[in-house]
């Protein structure tokens, strides 16, 4: 089965940058839909971005467009989330999710996936 381990979370000031990583193991890194979600204290888990390593454009939640970039390194079996111009509302636990060989790669299919990491905490202070 797929194992996901996130890292890179930290405490930063507003306007700063962070890069999150999600290491993937237990699966041949082919045709994998992957993405990032986040959950602030007392809030529901929120979609951030996703990408399909089988091709096609990445997609983002409107709140992070132009500030966050999702990317992947297939050679390293790693998914990244580059976060720039961070805001206090970006604070939360960030989770990596994966859906192996999906018929459709979307935020909806990822949200219902069985494969999630343990999360990495991002705290943005003003």
PDB file of C-alpha atoms in Angstrom:
ATOM      1  CA  UNK A   1       0.000   0.000   0.000  1.00  0.00           C
ATOM      2  CA  UNK A   2       1.005   3.630  -0.359  1.00  0.00           C
ATOM      3  CA  UNK A   3       2.807   5.330   2.515  1.00  0.00           C
ATOM      4  CA  UNK A   4       3.080   9.110   2.690  1.00  0.00           C
ATOM      5  CA  UNK A   5       5.331  11.124   4.987  1.00  0.00           C
ATOM      6  CA  UNK A   6       5.145  14.911   5.061  1.00  0.00           C
ATOM      7  CA  UNK A   7       7.865  17.263   6.250  1.00  0.00           C
ATOM      8  CA  UNK A   8       8.861  20.901   6.048  1.00  0.00           C
ATOM      9  CA  UNK A   9       6.278  22.498   8.285  1.00  0.00           C
ATOM     10  CA  UNK A  10       7.477  25.354  10.482  1.00  0.00           C
ATOM     11  CA  UNK A  11       6.555  28.651  12.095  1.00  0.00           C
ATOM     12  CA  UNK A  12       7.087  31.690   9.890  1.00  0.00           C
ATOM     13  CA  UNK A  13       6.030  35.306   9.737  1.00  0.00           C
ATOM     14  CA  UNK A  14       3.450  36.553   7.288  1.00  0.00           C
ATOM     15  CA  UNK A  15       4.989  37.160   3.890  1.00  0.00           C
ATOM     16  CA  UNK A  16       7.480  34.362   4.330  1.00  0.00           C
ATOM     17  CA  UNK A  17       7.912  31.111   2.416  1.00  0.00           C
ATOM     18  CA  UNK A  18       8.017  27.397   3.148  1.00  0.00           C
ATOM     19  CA  UNK A  19       8.398  24.267   1.070  1.00  0.00           C
ATOM     20  CA  UNK A  20       6.577  21.164   2.154  1.00  0.00           C
ATOM     21  CA  UNK A  21       7.617  17.697   1.024  1.00  0.00           C
ATOM     22  CA  UNK A  22       5.693  14.438   0.845  1.00  0.00           C
ATOM     23  CA  UNK A  23       7.758  11.290   0.421  1.00  0.00           C
ATOM     24  CA  UNK A  24       5.909   8.440  -1.280  1.00  0.00           C
ATOM     25  CA  UNK A  25       6.755   4.781  -0.745  1.00  0.00           C
ATOM     26  CA  UNK A  26       5.167   1.376  -1.128  1.00  0.00           C
ATOM     27  CA  UNK A  27       4.003   2.075  -4.657  1.00  0.00           C
ATOM     28  CA  UNK A  28       5.558   2.316  -8.075  1.00  0.00           C
ATOM     29  CA  UNK A  29       5.370   5.993  -8.706  1.00  0.00           C
ATOM     30  CA  UNK A  30       3.239   5.822 -11.861  1.00  0.00           C
ATOM     31  CA  UNK A  31      -0.228   7.135 -12.555  1.00  0.00           C
ATOM     32  CA  UNK A  32      -0.627   8.604  -9.126  1.00  0.00           C
ATOM     33  CA  UNK A  33      -2.984  11.438  -8.311  1.00  0.00           C
ATOM     34  CA  UNK A  34      -1.512  13.440  -5.440  1.00  0.00           C
ATOM     35  CA  UNK A  35      -2.430  16.545  -3.584  1.00  0.00           C
ATOM     36  CA  UNK A  36      -2.335  18.689  -0.490  1.00  0.00           C
ATOM     37  CA  UNK A  37      -5.066  19.493   2.000  1.00  0.00           C
ATOM     38  CA  UNK A  38      -4.962  21.576   5.160  1.00  0.00           C
ATOM     39  CA  UNK A  39      -6.936  21.854   8.355  1.00  0.00           C
ATOM     40  CA  UNK A  40      -6.942  24.817  10.684  1.00  0.00           C
ATOM     41  CA  UNK A  41      -7.941  24.583  14.324  1.00  0.00           C
ATOM     42  CA  UNK A  42     -11.694  24.056  14.572  1.00  0.00           C
ATOM     43  CA  UNK A  43     -12.087  23.985  10.799  1.00  0.00           C
ATOM     44  CA  UNK A  44     -12.870  21.327   8.239  1.00  0.00           C
ATOM     45  CA  UNK A  45     -10.141  19.871   6.082  1.00  0.00           C
ATOM     46  CA  UNK A  46      -9.685  22.111   3.049  1.00  0.00           C
ATOM     47  CA  UNK A  47      -8.376  21.287  -0.412  1.00  0.00           C
ATOM     48  CA  UNK A  48      -5.203  23.137  -1.417  1.00  0.00           C
ATOM     49  CA  UNK A  49      -3.824  21.716  -4.675  1.00  0.00           C
ATOM     50  CA  UNK A  50      -3.377  18.543  -6.690  1.00  0.00           C
ATOM     51  CA  UNK A  51      -1.448  17.135  -9.614  1.00  0.00           C
ATOM     52  CA  UNK A  52      -1.497  13.952 -11.678  1.00  0.00           C
ATOM     53  CA  UNK A  53       1.855  12.440 -12.561  1.00  0.00           C
ATOM     54  CA  UNK A  54       0.282  10.877 -15.640  1.00  0.00           C
ATOM     55  CA  UNK A  55       0.081  14.314 -17.223  1.00  0.00           C
ATOM     56  CA  UNK A  56      -2.217  17.301 -17.197  1.00  0.00           C
ATOM     57  CA  UNK A  57      -2.151  20.626 -15.395  1.00  0.00           C
ATOM     58  CA  UNK A  58      -2.046  21.101 -11.679  1.00  0.00           C
ATOM     59  CA  UNK A  59      -4.980  22.716  -9.906  1.00  0.00           C
ATOM     60  CA  UNK A  60      -5.321  24.988  -6.909  1.00  0.00           C
ATOM     61  CA  UNK A  61      -7.863  26.329  -4.488  1.00  0.00           C
ATOM     62  CA  UNK A  62      -8.604  29.958  -5.282  1.00  0.00           C
ATOM     63  CA  UNK A  63      -7.203  31.092  -1.943  1.00  0.00           C
ATOM     64  CA  UNK A  64      -3.684  29.915  -2.833  1.00  0.00           C
ATOM     65  CA  UNK A  65      -3.512  30.578  -6.583  1.00  0.00           C
ATOM     66  CA  UNK A  66      -0.480  32.642  -7.492  1.00  0.00           C
ATOM     67  CA  UNK A  67       1.165  31.988  -4.118  1.00  0.00           C
ATOM     68  CA  UNK A  68       1.515  28.195  -3.893  1.00  0.00           C
ATOM     69  CA  UNK A  69       3.056  25.825  -6.420  1.00  0.00           C
ATOM     70  CA  UNK A  70       2.656  22.054  -6.394  1.00  0.00           C
ATOM     71  CA  UNK A  71       5.334  19.966  -8.055  1.00  0.00           C
ATOM     72  CA  UNK A  72       6.737  16.467  -8.064  1.00  0.00           C
ATOM     73  CA  UNK A  73      10.078  14.772  -8.509  1.00  0.00           C
ATOM     74  CA  UNK A  74       9.374  11.321  -9.898  1.00  0.00           C
ATOM     75  CA  UNK A  75      13.019  10.286  -9.501  1.00  0.00           C
ATOM     76  CA  UNK A  76      12.782  10.985  -5.763  1.00  0.00           C
ATOM     77  CA  UNK A  77       9.151   9.836  -5.378  1.00  0.00           C
ATOM     78  CA  UNK A  78       8.411  13.127  -3.695  1.00  0.00           C
ATOM     79  CA  UNK A  79       5.627  15.673  -3.922  1.00  0.00           C
ATOM     80  CA  UNK A  80       6.283  19.305  -3.008  1.00  0.00           C
ATOM     81  CA  UNK A  81       4.276  22.373  -2.112  1.00  0.00           C
ATOM     82  CA  UNK A  82       6.130  25.654  -2.426  1.00  0.00           C
ATOM     83  CA  UNK A  83       4.290  28.270  -0.396  1.00  0.00           C
ATOM     84  CA  UNK A  84       5.133  31.944  -0.887  1.00  0.00           C
ATOM     85  CA  UNK A  85       3.606  35.150   0.466  1.00  0.00           C
ATOM     86  CA  UNK A  86       2.203  33.231   3.391  1.00  0.00           C
ATOM     87  CA  UNK A  87      -0.754  34.668   5.283  1.00  0.00           C
ATOM     88  CA  UNK A  88      -1.977  34.023   8.801  1.00  0.00           C
ATOM     89  CA  UNK A  89      -4.996  32.247   7.338  1.00  0.00           C
ATOM     90  CA  UNK A  90      -2.638  29.657   5.797  1.00  0.00           C
ATOM     91  CA  UNK A  91      -1.972  28.333   9.305  1.00  0.00           C
ATOM     92  CA  UNK A  92      -2.917  24.707   9.789  1.00  0.00           C
ATOM     93  CA  UNK A  93      -1.902  21.096   9.556  1.00  0.00           C
ATOM     94  CA  UNK A  94      -0.999  20.218   5.980  1.00  0.00           C
ATOM     95  CA  UNK A  95      -1.708  16.720   4.721  1.00  0.00           C
ATOM     96  CA  UNK A  96      -0.563  14.883   1.635  1.00  0.00           C
ATOM     97  CA  UNK A  97      -3.044  12.524  -0.051  1.00  0.00           C
ATOM     98  CA  UNK A  98      -2.654  10.030  -2.884  1.00  0.00           C
ATOM     99  CA  UNK A  99      -4.986   8.083  -5.128  1.00  0.00           C
ATOM    100  CA  UNK A 100      -3.259   5.299  -7.097  1.00  0.00           C
ATOM    101  CA  UNK A 101      -4.240   4.815 -10.730  1.00  0.00           C
ATOM    102  CA  UNK A 102      -7.403   6.880 -10.515  1.00  0.00           C
ATOM    103  CA  UNK A 103     -10.022   6.994 -13.260  1.00  0.00           C
ATOM    104  CA  UNK A 104     -10.213  10.720 -12.564  1.00  0.00           C
ATOM    105  CA  UNK A 105      -7.701  12.834 -10.682  1.00  0.00           C
ATOM    106  CA  UNK A 106      -9.557  15.516  -8.771  1.00  0.00           C
ATOM    107  CA  UNK A 107      -9.887  17.087  -5.356  1.00  0.00           C
ATOM    108  CA  UNK A 108     -12.995  14.960  -4.819  1.00  0.00           C
ATOM    109  CA  UNK A 109     -11.268  11.638  -5.521  1.00  0.00           C
ATOM    110  CA  UNK A 110      -8.332  12.629  -3.334  1.00  0.00           C
ATOM    111  CA  UNK A 111     -10.579  13.644  -0.462  1.00  0.00           C
ATOM    112  CA  UNK A 112     -12.104  10.153  -0.422  1.00  0.00           C
ATOM    113  CA  UNK A 113      -8.755   8.370  -0.807  1.00  0.00           C
ATOM    114  CA  UNK A 114      -7.582   5.906   1.812  1.00  0.00           C
ATOM    115  CA  UNK A 115      -3.993   7.152   1.612  1.00  0.00           C
ATOM    116  CA  UNK A 116      -3.018  10.100   3.764  1.00  0.00           C
ATOM    117  CA  UNK A 117       0.111  11.238   5.539  1.00  0.00           C
ATOM    118  CA  UNK A 118       0.287  12.165   9.195  1.00  0.00           C
ATOM    119  CA  UNK A 119       0.503  15.895   8.490  1.00  0.00           C
ATOM    120  CA  UNK A 120       3.016  18.676   9.036  1.00  0.00           C
ATOM    121  CA  UNK A 121       2.192  21.866  10.952  1.00  0.00           C
ATOM    122  CA  UNK A 122       2.451  25.288   9.343  1.00  0.00           C
ATOM    123  CA  UNK A 123       2.042  28.332  11.579  1.00  0.00           C
ATOM    124  CA  UNK A 124       2.046  31.824  10.107  1.00  0.00           C
ATOM    125  CA  UNK A 125       2.199  34.742  12.520  1.00  0.00           C
ATOM    126  CA  UNK A 126       1.553  38.409  11.860  1.00  0.00           C
TER     127      UNK A 126
END
